[in-house]
mmCIF file of C-alpha atoms in Angstrom:
data_model
loop_
_atom_site.group_PDB
_atom_site.id
_atom_site.type_symbol
_atom_site.label_atom_id
_atom_site.label_comp_id
_atom_site.label_asym_id
_atom_site.label_seq_id
_atom_site.Cartn_x
_atom_site.Cartn_y
_atom_site.Cartn_z
ATOM 1 C CA ALA A 1 87.930 103.090 57.398
ATOM 2 C CA ARG A 2 90.057 105.380 59.502
ATOM 3 C CA LYS A 3 90.323 104.858 63.217
ATOM 4 C CA TRP A 4 89.790 107.787 65.539
ATOM 5 C CA LEU A 5 92.963 108.725 67.366
ATOM 6 C CA SER A 6 93.335 110.875 70.465
ATOM 7 C CA SER A 7 96.752 111.959 71.692
ATOM 8 C CA ARG A 8 96.696 108.796 73.822
ATOM 9 C CA MET A 9 95.077 105.580 72.718
ATOM 10 C CA GLY A 10 96.820 102.719 74.439
ATOM 11 C CA GLU A 11 100.406 103.590 73.635
ATOM 12 C CA LEU A 12 99.705 105.722 70.526
ATOM 13 C CA VAL A 13 100.381 109.436 70.797
ATOM 14 C CA VAL A 14 100.218 112.517 68.565
ATOM 15 C CA GLY A 15 102.568 115.483 68.699
ATOM 16 C CA ILE A 16 102.308 118.767 66.786
ATOM 17 C CA ASP A 17 105.494 120.829 66.690
ATOM 18 C CA ILE A 18 104.533 124.356 65.612
ATOM 19 C CA GLY A 19 107.631 126.316 64.662
ATOM 20 C CA THR A 20 108.402 129.559 62.884
ATOM 21 C CA THR A 21 109.409 127.753 59.685
ATOM 22 C CA LYS A 22 107.482 124.453 59.775
ATOM 23 C CA VAL A 23 104.616 122.548 61.373
ATOM 24 C CA CYS A 24 105.282 118.841 61.956
ATOM 25 C CA THR A 25 102.578 116.409 63.092
ATOM 26 C CA ILE A 26 103.650 112.903 64.131
ATOM 27 C CA VAL A 27 101.522 109.884 65.011
ATOM 28 C CA GLY A 28 103.610 107.328 66.875
ATOM 29 C CA GLU A 29 103.620 104.382 69.236
ATOM 30 C CA VAL A 30 105.830 104.900 72.275
ATOM 31 C CA ARG A 31 107.463 101.553 73.039
ATOM 32 C CA GLU A 32 109.969 100.449 75.638
ATOM 33 C CA THR A 33 113.040 100.783 73.409
ATOM 34 C CA ASP A 34 111.903 103.037 70.570
ATOM 35 C CA ILE A 35 109.190 105.219 69.061
ATOM 36 C CA TYR A 36 107.423 103.585 66.104
ATOM 37 C CA VAL A 37 106.196 106.305 63.729
ATOM 38 C CA LEU A 38 102.912 105.518 61.973
ATOM 39 C CA GLY A 39 102.322 108.840 60.221
ATOM 40 C CA VAL A 40 103.977 112.195 59.556
ATOM 41 C CA GLY A 41 102.734 115.503 58.175
ATOM 42 C CA ILE A 42 105.226 118.306 57.503
ATOM 43 C CA GLU A 43 104.051 121.683 56.213
ATOM 44 C CA PRO A 44 105.671 125.157 55.898
ATOM 45 C CA SER A 45 104.586 127.394 58.772
ATOM 46 C CA HIS A 46 102.826 130.696 58.106
ATOM 47 C CA GLY A 47 101.601 133.122 60.737
ATOM 48 C CA MET A 48 104.380 132.591 63.332
ATOM 49 C CA ARG A 49 107.303 134.866 64.182
ATOM 50 C CA LYS A 50 109.827 134.255 66.948
ATOM 51 C CA GLY A 51 107.558 131.569 68.371
ATOM 52 C CA MET A 52 104.554 133.937 68.589
ATOM 53 C CA VAL A 53 101.316 133.842 66.601
ATOM 54 C CA THR A 54 101.062 136.744 64.141
ATOM 55 C CA ASP A 55 98.238 135.501 61.890
ATOM 56 C CA VAL A 56 95.648 133.093 63.334
ATOM 57 C CA ASN A 57 94.072 132.158 59.994
ATOM 58 C CA ALA A 58 97.386 131.505 58.242
ATOM 59 C CA LEU A 59 98.759 129.408 61.117
ATOM 60 C CA SER A 60 95.498 127.471 61.452
ATOM 61 C CA ALA A 61 95.706 126.590 57.748
ATOM 62 C CA SER A 62 99.324 125.394 58.141
ATOM 63 C CA ILE A 63 98.411 123.243 61.158
ATOM 64 C CA SER A 64 95.349 121.824 59.392
ATOM 65 C CA SER A 65 97.390 120.846 56.335
ATOM 66 C CA SER A 66 100.060 119.188 58.522
ATOM 67 C CA VAL A 67 97.439 117.261 60.505
ATOM 68 C CA HIS A 68 95.656 116.056 57.352
ATOM 69 C CA LYS A 69 98.934 114.775 55.903
ATOM 70 C CA ALA A 70 99.610 112.841 59.142
ATOM 71 C CA GLU A 71 96.076 111.443 59.070
ATOM 72 C CA ARG A 72 96.433 110.247 55.480
ATOM 73 C CA SER A 73 99.804 108.588 56.087
ATOM 74 C CA SER A 74 98.769 106.944 59.381
ATOM 75 C CA GLY A 75 95.176 105.978 58.597
ATOM 76 C CA TYR A 76 93.948 107.590 61.827
ATOM 77 C CA GLU A 77 91.851 110.679 62.397
ATOM 78 C CA ILE A 78 93.506 112.994 64.910
ATOM 79 C CA GLY A 79 91.373 114.526 67.645
ATOM 80 C CA ARG A 80 93.919 115.502 70.316
ATOM 81 C CA ALA A 81 97.635 116.207 70.453
ATOM 82 C CA PHE A 82 100.575 117.338 72.536
ATOM 83 C CA VAL A 83 101.720 120.711 71.170
ATOM 84 C CA SER A 84 105.115 122.422 71.368
ATOM 85 C CA VAL A 85 105.508 125.985 72.614
ATOM 86 C CA ALA A 86 108.388 128.484 72.644
ATOM 87 C CA GLY A 87 108.776 132.241 72.242
ATOM 88 C CA GLY A 88 110.036 135.212 74.205
ATOM 89 C CA HIS A 89 107.007 135.059 76.520
ATOM 90 C CA ILE A 90 108.437 131.950 78.243
ATOM 91 C CA GLU A 91 109.950 132.595 81.694
ATOM 92 C CA SER A 92 111.130 130.349 84.509
ATOM 93 C CA ILE A 93 111.638 130.620 88.261
ATOM 94 C CA ASN A 94 112.715 128.269 91.045
ATOM 95 C CA SER A 95 110.452 127.807 94.045
ATOM 96 C CA THR A 96 110.517 125.844 97.300
ATOM 97 C CA GLY A 97 107.576 124.046 98.880
ATOM 98 C CA ALA A 98 107.538 122.492 102.377
ATOM 99 C CA VAL A 99 105.097 120.125 104.110
ATOM 100 C CA GLY A 100 104.965 118.184 107.359
ATOM 101 C CA ILE A 101 105.208 114.380 107.443
ATOM 102 C CA SER A 102 102.909 112.837 110.057
ATOM 103 C CA ASN A 103 102.994 109.105 109.290
ATOM 104 C CA THR A 104 105.451 106.540 110.618
ATOM 105 C CA ARG A 105 105.845 104.715 107.284
ATOM 106 C CA GLY A 106 108.180 107.313 105.857
ATOM 107 C CA VAL A 107 107.760 109.676 102.917
ATOM 108 C CA GLU A 108 105.128 108.527 100.416
ATOM 109 C CA LEU A 109 104.204 109.678 96.898
ATOM 110 C CA VAL A 110 101.318 111.693 98.308
ATOM 111 C CA ASP A 111 103.838 113.674 100.406
ATOM 112 C CA LEU A 112 105.905 114.464 97.318
ATOM 113 C CA ASP A 113 102.730 115.627 95.599
ATOM 114 C CA ARG A 114 101.797 117.876 98.528
ATOM 115 C CA ALA A 115 105.268 119.415 98.539
ATOM 116 C CA MET A 116 105.046 120.038 94.774
ATOM 117 C CA ASP A 117 101.651 121.681 95.227
ATOM 118 C CA ALA A 118 103.167 123.972 97.861
ATOM 119 C CA ALA A 119 106.048 124.895 95.545
ATOM 120 C CA ARG A 120 103.604 125.575 92.721
ATOM 121 C CA ALA A 121 101.614 128.075 94.804
ATOM 122 C CA VAL A 122 103.618 131.135 93.759
ATOM 123 C CA PRO A 123 101.999 134.471 92.906
ATOM 124 C CA LEU A 124 102.075 135.106 89.169
ATOM 125 C CA PRO A 125 101.678 138.462 87.419
ATOM 126 C CA HIS A 126 98.417 139.005 85.582
ATOM 127 C CA GLY A 127 98.453 137.398 82.171
ATOM 128 C CA ARG A 128 100.820 134.556 83.022
ATOM 129 C CA GLU A 129 100.175 130.864 83.671
ATOM 130 C CA VAL A 130 102.146 127.822 84.793
ATOM 131 C CA LEU A 131 103.269 125.540 81.969
ATOM 132 C CA HIS A 132 105.423 122.990 83.872
ATOM 133 C CA VAL A 133 106.471 122.322 87.471
ATOM 134 C CA ILE A 134 109.510 120.017 87.662
ATOM 135 C CA PRO A 135 111.199 118.839 90.892
ATOM 136 C CA ARG A 136 114.950 119.511 91.150
ATOM 137 C CA ASN A 137 115.792 117.994 94.541
ATOM 138 C CA TYR A 138 114.411 117.362 98.004
ATOM 139 C CA THR A 139 115.396 118.147 101.600
ATOM 140 C CA LEU A 140 114.216 116.044 104.553
ATOM 141 C CA ASP A 141 114.824 117.353 108.089
ATOM 142 C CA GLY A 142 117.843 119.325 106.895
ATOM 143 C CA GLN A 143 119.345 116.520 104.791
ATOM 144 C CA THR A 144 119.755 118.279 101.464
ATOM 145 C CA ASN A 145 120.083 117.353 97.771
ATOM 146 C CA LEU A 146 118.084 114.141 98.035
ATOM 147 C CA ARG A 147 117.225 112.634 94.673
ATOM 148 C CA SER A 148 114.164 110.983 96.193
ATOM 149 C CA PRO A 149 113.217 110.737 99.873
ATOM 150 C CA LEU A 150 110.595 108.017 99.277
ATOM 151 C CA GLY A 151 110.436 105.646 102.247
ATOM 152 C CA MET A 152 112.736 107.808 104.396
ATOM 153 C CA LEU A 153 111.639 108.787 107.905
ATOM 154 C CA GLY A 154 111.378 112.437 108.822
ATOM 155 C CA PHE A 155 109.096 115.278 109.844
ATOM 156 C CA ARG A 156 109.634 118.140 107.352
ATOM 157 C CA LEU A 157 109.903 117.642 103.592
ATOM 158 C CA GLU A 158 110.976 120.385 101.193
ATOM 159 C CA VAL A 159 111.168 120.312 97.410
ATOM 160 C CA GLU A 160 113.000 122.744 95.183
ATOM 161 C CA ALA A 161 111.035 122.965 91.929
ATOM 162 C CA HIS A 162 111.628 124.583 88.560
ATOM 163 C CA ILE A 163 108.504 126.420 87.399
ATOM 164 C CA ILE A 164 108.103 127.357 83.730
ATOM 165 C CA THR A 165 105.484 129.993 82.935
ATOM 166 C CA ALA A 166 104.038 131.340 79.710
ATOM 167 C CA GLY A 167 102.075 134.362 78.566
ATOM 168 C CA THR A 168 98.391 133.448 78.779
ATOM 169 C CA ALA A 169 97.426 135.414 75.652
ATOM 170 C CA ASN A 170 100.155 133.691 73.611
ATOM 171 C CA ILE A 171 99.058 130.255 74.809
ATOM 172 C CA ARG A 172 95.390 130.976 74.089
ATOM 173 C CA ASN A 173 96.205 132.254 70.572
ATOM 174 C CA LEU A 174 98.211 129.116 69.821
ATOM 175 C CA GLU A 175 95.428 126.961 71.265
ATOM 176 C CA LYS A 176 92.884 128.758 69.076
ATOM 177 C CA CYS A 177 94.954 127.982 65.963
ATOM 178 C CA VAL A 178 95.210 124.285 66.836
ATOM 179 C CA GLU A 179 91.508 123.976 67.676
ATOM 180 C CA SER A 180 90.598 125.795 64.445
ATOM 181 C CA ALA A 181 92.350 122.900 62.709
ATOM 182 C CA GLY A 182 89.972 120.511 64.505
ATOM 183 C CA VAL A 183 92.420 119.264 67.163
ATOM 184 C CA TYR A 184 92.117 119.557 70.939
ATOM 185 C CA VAL A 185 95.321 120.462 72.822
ATOM 186 C CA ASP A 186 96.032 117.821 75.462
ATOM 187 C CA ARG A 187 98.930 119.846 76.863
ATOM 188 C CA PHE A 188 101.567 122.327 75.777
ATOM 189 C CA ILE A 189 105.192 121.254 76.185
ATOM 190 C CA LEU A 190 108.201 123.582 76.134
ATOM 191 C CA ASN A 191 110.394 122.942 73.066
ATOM 192 C CA PRO A 192 113.772 122.278 74.726
ATOM 193 C CA LEU A 193 112.248 119.843 77.234
ATOM 194 C CA ALA A 194 110.845 117.812 74.343
ATOM 195 C CA SER A 195 114.022 117.921 72.256
ATOM 196 C CA GLY A 196 116.215 117.228 75.307
ATOM 197 C CA ASP A 197 114.226 114.071 75.959
ATOM 198 C CA VAL A 198 115.390 112.473 72.698
ATOM 199 C CA VAL A 199 118.903 113.899 72.171
ATOM 200 C CA LEU A 200 120.501 113.751 75.638
ATOM 201 C CA THR A 201 122.111 110.668 77.140
ATOM 202 C CA PRO A 202 121.518 109.763 80.812
ATOM 203 C CA GLU A 203 125.236 110.390 81.438
ATOM 204 C CA GLU A 204 124.979 113.929 80.066
ATOM 205 C CA ARG A 205 121.927 114.672 82.205
ATOM 206 C CA GLU A 206 123.774 113.533 85.307
ATOM 207 C CA ALA A 207 127.065 115.306 84.566
ATOM 208 C CA GLY A 208 125.469 118.650 83.660
ATOM 209 C CA VAL A 209 124.491 119.630 80.126
ATOM 210 C CA MET A 210 122.532 122.257 78.234
ATOM 211 C CA VAL A 211 120.447 121.410 75.191
ATOM 212 C CA VAL A 212 120.446 124.318 72.723
ATOM 213 C CA ASP A 213 117.687 123.916 70.132
ATOM 214 C CA VAL A 214 118.425 126.428 67.358
ATOM 215 C CA GLY A 215 115.206 126.756 65.381
ATOM 216 C CA GLY A 216 113.995 129.162 62.754
ATOM 217 C CA GLY A 217 112.658 131.933 64.979
ATOM 218 C CA THR A 218 113.988 131.076 68.454
ATOM 219 C CA THR A 219 116.863 129.365 70.234
ATOM 220 C CA ASP A 220 115.486 127.271 73.087
ATOM 221 C CA LEU A 221 117.559 126.284 76.127
ATOM 222 C CA ALA A 222 117.194 123.686 78.869
ATOM 223 C CA LEU A 223 119.912 123.039 81.446
ATOM 224 C CA PHE A 224 120.058 119.635 83.146
ATOM 225 C CA VAL A 225 122.080 118.828 86.285
ATOM 226 C CA ASP A 226 121.925 115.635 88.392
ATOM 227 C CA GLY A 227 119.327 114.260 85.983
ATOM 228 C CA ALA A 228 116.839 117.111 86.538
ATOM 229 C CA VAL A 229 115.916 120.367 84.771
ATOM 230 C CA TRP A 230 117.536 123.292 86.552
ATOM 231 C CA HIS A 231 117.013 126.160 84.137
ATOM 232 C CA THR A 232 115.102 126.940 80.931
ATOM 233 C CA ALA A 233 114.966 129.950 78.631
ATOM 234 C CA VAL A 234 113.973 131.001 75.115
ATOM 235 C CA ILE A 235 116.072 133.449 73.082
ATOM 236 C CA ALA A 236 114.135 135.182 70.303
ATOM 237 C CA VAL A 237 116.878 134.753 67.688
ATOM 238 C CA GLY A 238 117.252 131.817 65.287
ATOM 239 C CA GLY A 239 118.101 130.662 61.803
ATOM 240 C CA GLN A 240 115.651 133.027 60.120
ATOM 241 C CA HIS A 241 117.722 135.943 61.374
ATOM 242 C CA ILE A 242 120.727 134.561 59.504
ATOM 243 C CA THR A 243 118.591 134.453 56.362
ATOM 244 C CA ASN A 244 117.423 138.039 56.969
ATOM 245 C CA ASP A 245 121.045 139.190 57.322
ATOM 246 C CA ILE A 246 122.008 137.540 54.029
ATOM 247 C CA ALA A 247 118.999 139.115 52.296
ATOM 248 C CA HIS A 248 119.847 142.541 53.701
ATOM 249 C CA VAL A 249 123.583 142.566 52.934
ATOM 250 C CA LEU A 250 123.389 140.917 49.507
ATOM 251 C CA HIS A 251 120.093 142.621 48.490
ATOM 252 C CA LEU A 252 118.289 139.344 47.840
ATOM 253 C CA PRO A 253 114.661 138.185 48.163
ATOM 254 C CA LEU A 254 114.186 136.173 51.362
ATOM 255 C CA GLU A 255 113.470 132.959 49.464
ATOM 256 C CA LEU A 256 116.723 133.260 47.508
ATOM 257 C CA ALA A 257 118.652 134.242 50.656
ATOM 258 C CA GLU A 258 117.415 131.042 52.355
ATOM 259 C CA ALA A 259 118.534 128.971 49.354
ATOM 260 C CA VAL A 260 121.967 130.658 49.393
ATOM 261 C CA LYS A 261 122.291 129.932 53.131
ATOM 262 C CA LEU A 262 121.416 126.272 52.691
ATOM 263 C CA GLN A 263 123.684 125.729 49.680
ATOM 264 C CA TYR A 264 126.703 127.915 50.456
ATOM 265 C CA GLY A 265 126.335 129.060 54.076
ATOM 266 C CA HIS A 266 129.148 128.380 56.546
ATOM 267 C CA ALA A 267 129.514 129.742 60.065
ATOM 268 C CA ASP A 268 133.330 129.501 60.200
ATOM 269 C CA PRO A 269 135.082 131.852 57.715
ATOM 270 C CA LYS A 270 138.441 130.146 58.400
ATOM 271 C CA ALA A 271 137.092 126.885 56.944
ATOM 272 C CA VAL A 272 136.075 128.441 53.598
ATOM 273 C CA SER A 273 138.402 128.840 50.611
ATOM 274 C CA PRO A 274 138.939 132.521 49.678
ATOM 275 C CA LEU A 275 138.863 131.420 46.018
ATOM 276 C CA GLU A 276 135.372 129.925 46.124
ATOM 277 C CA ALA A 277 132.558 132.051 44.666
ATOM 278 C CA PHE A 278 128.950 131.594 43.529
ATOM 279 C CA PRO A 279 126.485 133.610 41.388
ATOM 280 C CA ILE A 280 123.473 135.518 42.745
ATOM 281 C CA GLN A 281 120.802 137.763 41.221
ATOM 282 C CA PRO A 282 120.379 140.818 43.494
ATOM 283 C CA PHE A 283 117.417 143.177 43.362
ATOM 284 C CA GLY A 284 117.747 145.780 40.599
ATOM 285 C CA GLU A 285 120.523 143.974 38.735
ATOM 286 C CA GLU A 286 119.993 142.715 35.192
ATOM 287 C CA LEU A 287 122.916 140.289 35.256
ATOM 288 C CA PRO A 288 124.006 137.875 37.992
ATOM 289 C CA SER A 289 126.968 138.897 40.125
ATOM 290 C CA LYS A 290 129.511 136.761 41.946
ATOM 291 C CA VAL A 291 129.870 136.586 45.714
ATOM 292 C CA GLN A 292 132.880 135.184 47.531
ATOM 293 C CA ARG A 293 131.797 132.353 49.808
ATOM 294 C CA SER A 294 134.175 133.709 52.457
ATOM 295 C CA ASP A 295 132.217 137.005 52.435
ATOM 296 C CA LEU A 296 128.981 135.071 52.945
ATOM 297 C CA ALA A 297 130.633 133.192 55.818
ATOM 298 C CA LEU A 298 131.436 136.509 57.519
ATOM 299 C CA ILE A 299 127.745 137.477 57.367
ATOM 300 C CA VAL A 300 126.666 134.114 58.765
ATOM 301 C CA ASN A 301 129.397 134.060 61.414
ATOM 302 C CA ALA A 302 128.379 137.423 62.881
ATOM 303 C CA ARG A 303 124.826 136.273 63.597
ATOM 304 C CA VAL A 304 125.788 132.743 64.749
ATOM 305 C CA ALA A 305 128.381 134.197 67.150
ATOM 306 C CA GLU A 306 125.701 136.554 68.499
ATOM 307 C CA ILE A 307 123.333 133.631 69.112
ATOM 308 C CA PHE A 308 125.936 131.806 71.204
ATOM 309 C CA GLU A 309 126.952 134.978 73.023
ATOM 310 C CA LEU A 310 123.291 135.272 74.072
ATOM 311 C CA VAL A 311 123.363 131.592 75.100
ATOM 312 C CA LEU A 312 126.500 132.246 77.177
ATOM 313 C CA LYS A 313 124.860 135.273 78.786
ATOM 314 C CA GLU A 314 121.854 133.103 79.738
ATOM 315 C CA ILE A 315 124.125 130.382 81.158
ATOM 316 C CA LYS A 316 125.911 132.955 83.328
ATOM 317 C CA ARG A 317 122.594 134.514 84.359
ATOM 318 C CA SER A 318 121.399 131.094 85.542
ATOM 319 C CA GLY A 319 124.391 130.851 87.872
ATOM 320 C CA TYR A 320 125.125 127.258 86.813
ATOM 321 C CA ASP A 321 127.917 127.930 84.320
ATOM 322 C CA GLY A 322 130.370 125.884 86.397
ATOM 323 C CA LEU A 323 128.150 122.786 86.371
ATOM 324 C CA LEU A 324 128.067 121.929 82.651
ATOM 325 C CA LYS A 325 130.680 119.165 82.612
ATOM 326 C CA ALA A 326 129.110 117.574 79.502
ATOM 327 C CA GLY A 327 128.911 120.948 77.774
ATOM 328 C CA ILE A 328 126.378 121.737 75.065
ATOM 329 C CA VAL A 329 124.208 119.533 72.861
ATOM 330 C CA LEU A 330 123.079 121.390 69.742
ATOM 331 C CA THR A 331 119.916 120.408 67.907
ATOM 332 C CA GLY A 332 117.192 122.055 65.816
ATOM 333 C CA GLY A 333 117.227 122.779 62.088
ATOM 334 C CA SER A 334 119.864 125.502 62.226
ATOM 335 C CA SER A 335 122.327 123.163 63.985
ATOM 336 C CA LEU A 336 122.898 121.631 60.529
ATOM 337 C CA LEU A 337 124.656 124.800 59.368
ATOM 338 C CA PRO A 338 128.298 123.907 58.538
ATOM 339 C CA GLY A 339 130.761 125.367 61.047
ATOM 340 C CA ILE A 340 128.160 126.081 63.741
ATOM 341 C CA LYS A 341 129.690 123.554 66.148
ATOM 342 C CA THR A 342 133.104 125.249 65.855
ATOM 343 C CA VAL A 343 131.672 128.720 66.522
ATOM 344 C CA ALA A 344 129.650 127.432 69.485
ATOM 345 C CA ALA A 345 132.744 125.813 71.024
ATOM 346 C CA ASP A 346 134.807 128.979 70.475
ATOM 347 C CA VAL A 347 132.239 131.265 72.100
ATOM 348 C CA LEU A 348 131.106 128.988 74.923
ATOM 349 C CA ARG A 349 134.504 127.414 75.712
ATOM 350 C CA MET A 350 133.050 123.984 76.451
ATOM 351 C CA PRO A 351 132.412 120.674 74.643
ATOM 352 C CA VAL A 352 129.780 120.816 71.876
ATOM 353 C CA ARG A 353 128.106 118.061 69.882
ATOM 354 C CA VAL A 354 125.263 118.122 67.342
ATOM 355 C CA ALA A 355 122.452 115.605 67.957
ATOM 356 C CA GLN A 356 119.346 114.264 66.260
ATOM 357 C CA PRO A 357 116.492 112.034 67.477
ATOM 358 C CA GLU A 358 117.524 108.431 68.087
ATOM 359 C CA HIS A 359 115.610 105.170 68.545
ATOM 360 C CA ILE A 360 112.818 105.980 66.084
ATOM 361 C CA THR A 361 111.488 103.369 63.657
ATOM 362 C CA GLY A 362 108.654 102.971 61.165
ATOM 363 C CA MET A 363 108.083 106.000 58.900
ATOM 364 C CA ALA A 364 111.084 107.623 60.499
ATOM 365 C CA GLU A 365 113.683 108.303 57.789
ATOM 366 C CA ALA A 366 112.667 111.935 57.271
ATOM 367 C CA LEU A 367 112.684 112.505 61.052
ATOM 368 C CA LYS A 368 116.285 111.406 61.691
ATOM 369 C CA ASN A 369 117.405 114.996 61.546
ATOM 370 C CA PRO A 370 118.010 117.664 64.217
ATOM 371 C CA SER A 371 115.092 119.653 62.734
ATOM 372 C CA TYR A 372 112.673 117.125 64.226
ATOM 373 C CA SER A 373 114.085 116.664 67.739
ATOM 374 C CA THR A 374 111.210 118.606 69.311
ATOM 375 C CA SER A 375 108.615 116.871 67.122
ATOM 376 C CA VAL A 376 109.755 113.389 68.181
ATOM 377 C CA GLY A 377 110.349 114.381 71.803
ATOM 378 C CA LEU A 378 106.748 115.568 72.165
ATOM 379 C CA LEU A 379 105.491 112.003 71.835
ATOM 380 C CA LYS A 380 107.435 110.435 74.695
ATOM 381 C CA LEU A 381 107.528 113.383 77.079
ATOM 382 C CA GLY A 382 103.832 114.105 76.516
ATOM 383 C CA LEU A 383 102.946 110.517 77.392
ATOM 384 C CA ILE A 384 105.168 110.602 80.487
ATOM 385 C CA MET A 385 103.558 113.839 81.702
ATOM 386 C CA ASP A 386 100.030 112.571 81.040
ATOM 387 C CA LEU A 387 100.597 109.312 82.901
ATOM 388 C CA GLU A 388 102.219 111.169 85.783
ATOM 389 C CA ASP A 389 99.036 113.277 85.987
ATOM 390 C CA ASP A 390 97.017 110.034 85.985
ATOM 391 C CA ARG A 391 99.146 108.715 88.842
ATOM 392 C CA ARG A 392 98.512 111.838 90.896
ATOM 393 C CA LYS A 393 94.786 111.596 90.253
ATOM 394 C CA GLY A 394 94.730 107.863 90.977
ATOM 395 C CA PHE A 395 95.653 105.778 87.934
ATOM 396 C CA GLY A 396 93.168 103.088 87.062
ATOM 397 C CA ALA A 397 90.260 104.907 88.672
ATOM 398 C CA ASN A 398 87.096 105.954 86.814
ATOM 399 C CA GLY A 399 87.355 103.103 84.357
ATOM 400 C CA LYS A 400 90.834 103.985 83.100
ATOM 401 C CA SER A 401 92.970 101.040 82.105
ATOM 402 C CA ARG A 402 96.407 100.485 83.510
ATOM 403 C CA PRO A 403 99.415 100.402 81.190
ATOM 404 C CA GLY A 404 100.590 97.048 79.861
ATOM 405 C CA PRO A 405 103.751 95.401 81.219
ATOM 406 C CA ASN A 406 106.081 96.746 78.505
ATOM 407 C CA LEU A 407 104.829 100.311 78.840
ATOM 408 C CA GLY A 408 104.811 99.894 82.596
ATOM 409 C CA ARG A 409 108.531 99.091 82.614
ATOM 410 C CA PHE A 410 109.200 102.024 80.303
ATOM 411 C CA LEU A 411 107.246 104.362 82.580
ATOM 412 C CA ARG A 412 108.957 103.217 85.763
ATOM 413 C CA ARG A 413 112.228 104.365 84.226
ATOM 414 C CA ALA A 414 110.884 107.415 82.417
ATOM 415 C CA LEU A 415 108.898 108.784 85.354
ATOM 416 C CA GLY A 416 112.187 109.114 87.189
ATOM 417 C CA ARG A 417 112.575 112.357 85.254
ATOM 418 C CA LEU A 418 109.518 113.740 87.017
ATOM 419 C CA LEU A 419 109.941 111.780 90.249
ATOM 420 C CA PRO A 420 113.728 111.742 90.767
ATOM 421 C CA GLY A 421 115.033 108.451 92.062
ATOM 422 C CA ASP A 422 111.857 106.486 91.323
ATOM 423 C CA GLU A 423 113.130 104.900 88.091
ATOM 424 C CA ASP A 424 114.126 101.642 89.742
ATOM 425 C CA ALA A 425 110.867 101.202 91.588
#
């Protein structure tokens, strides 16, 4: 008999990554040193474009199929999940909240919470809602850039927070699709935050790094400095646009253009032999024709260069372009395109590496790929965010159990990402 599984049951979690090209559902156990995958369901995505819902019924069917596959492989029935979100409707702002400190014991967690609540209280345009509020740094009585002021004495506490907002209609449409598949959404998590959680090293987060998740319909960005999120953005261009360009220039059906991209595509024309060619069957032609691989590389290069020019523009717009000592970490399915690292380094003029999820075990072979960075990251980051909410509400109250010692140690370190400086508590 199957066991019923919510997004949290002890240390078991469920994540559903809903992309433009695929839906991936993962059932996993978040452990201190790894994520043990119990079940996976991967299904082509229909009804999404550029991270936005375009067909509720089609997307609901894709999600349902993905969930059922994960249920069959894990032996659990899925009732709740953490769900990824991206799209051009995502926006971010930075806000400051200040509160007075009246006790003589120094700054306590409740004071940090009050400051975060004050920072969160920003007026939002109609039709927008807060997705995440993440602390960047604190100021206590004029002493700035504090990682954590816990225990320090003072009278006025300020927090600078990064607030990520989303279009309410887009969130509700995505929620409707998930619930139509019989799953309740525990929380939505921004794609690059999830993928950054499993591909970035602590050293990169401290030095200054941007994770660039190049997916099918969007390119998702999250900039980390001093261990905290400083800027996020979503660019509505991704790997599908490369496929569309190939289809348009070579007069091919989209399915064939995608196959050509995967088999022969290269983002760096200089790395392709001018003698290499391959056959294609264009629309309206009775016989196959030959295409020089170097010509295909020129098509691919133009769009890939544009993607990273848009990334560079967003970095400059953030104002933190001088802080990325560790450079760029590329992930997402389109980061597998040969030559993409070279083009990114040429355009951005900074170090670039391609990364995939690490420290995953169990049914994990198919997931050790940049395509699944967001999918895997949803599990750990979703659990961290849920347990941080429990802490704020009073963990252990109302009959809730406290985490076991292994998970407790994991959380003390992991919660440092939401409570800077608290990881050694």
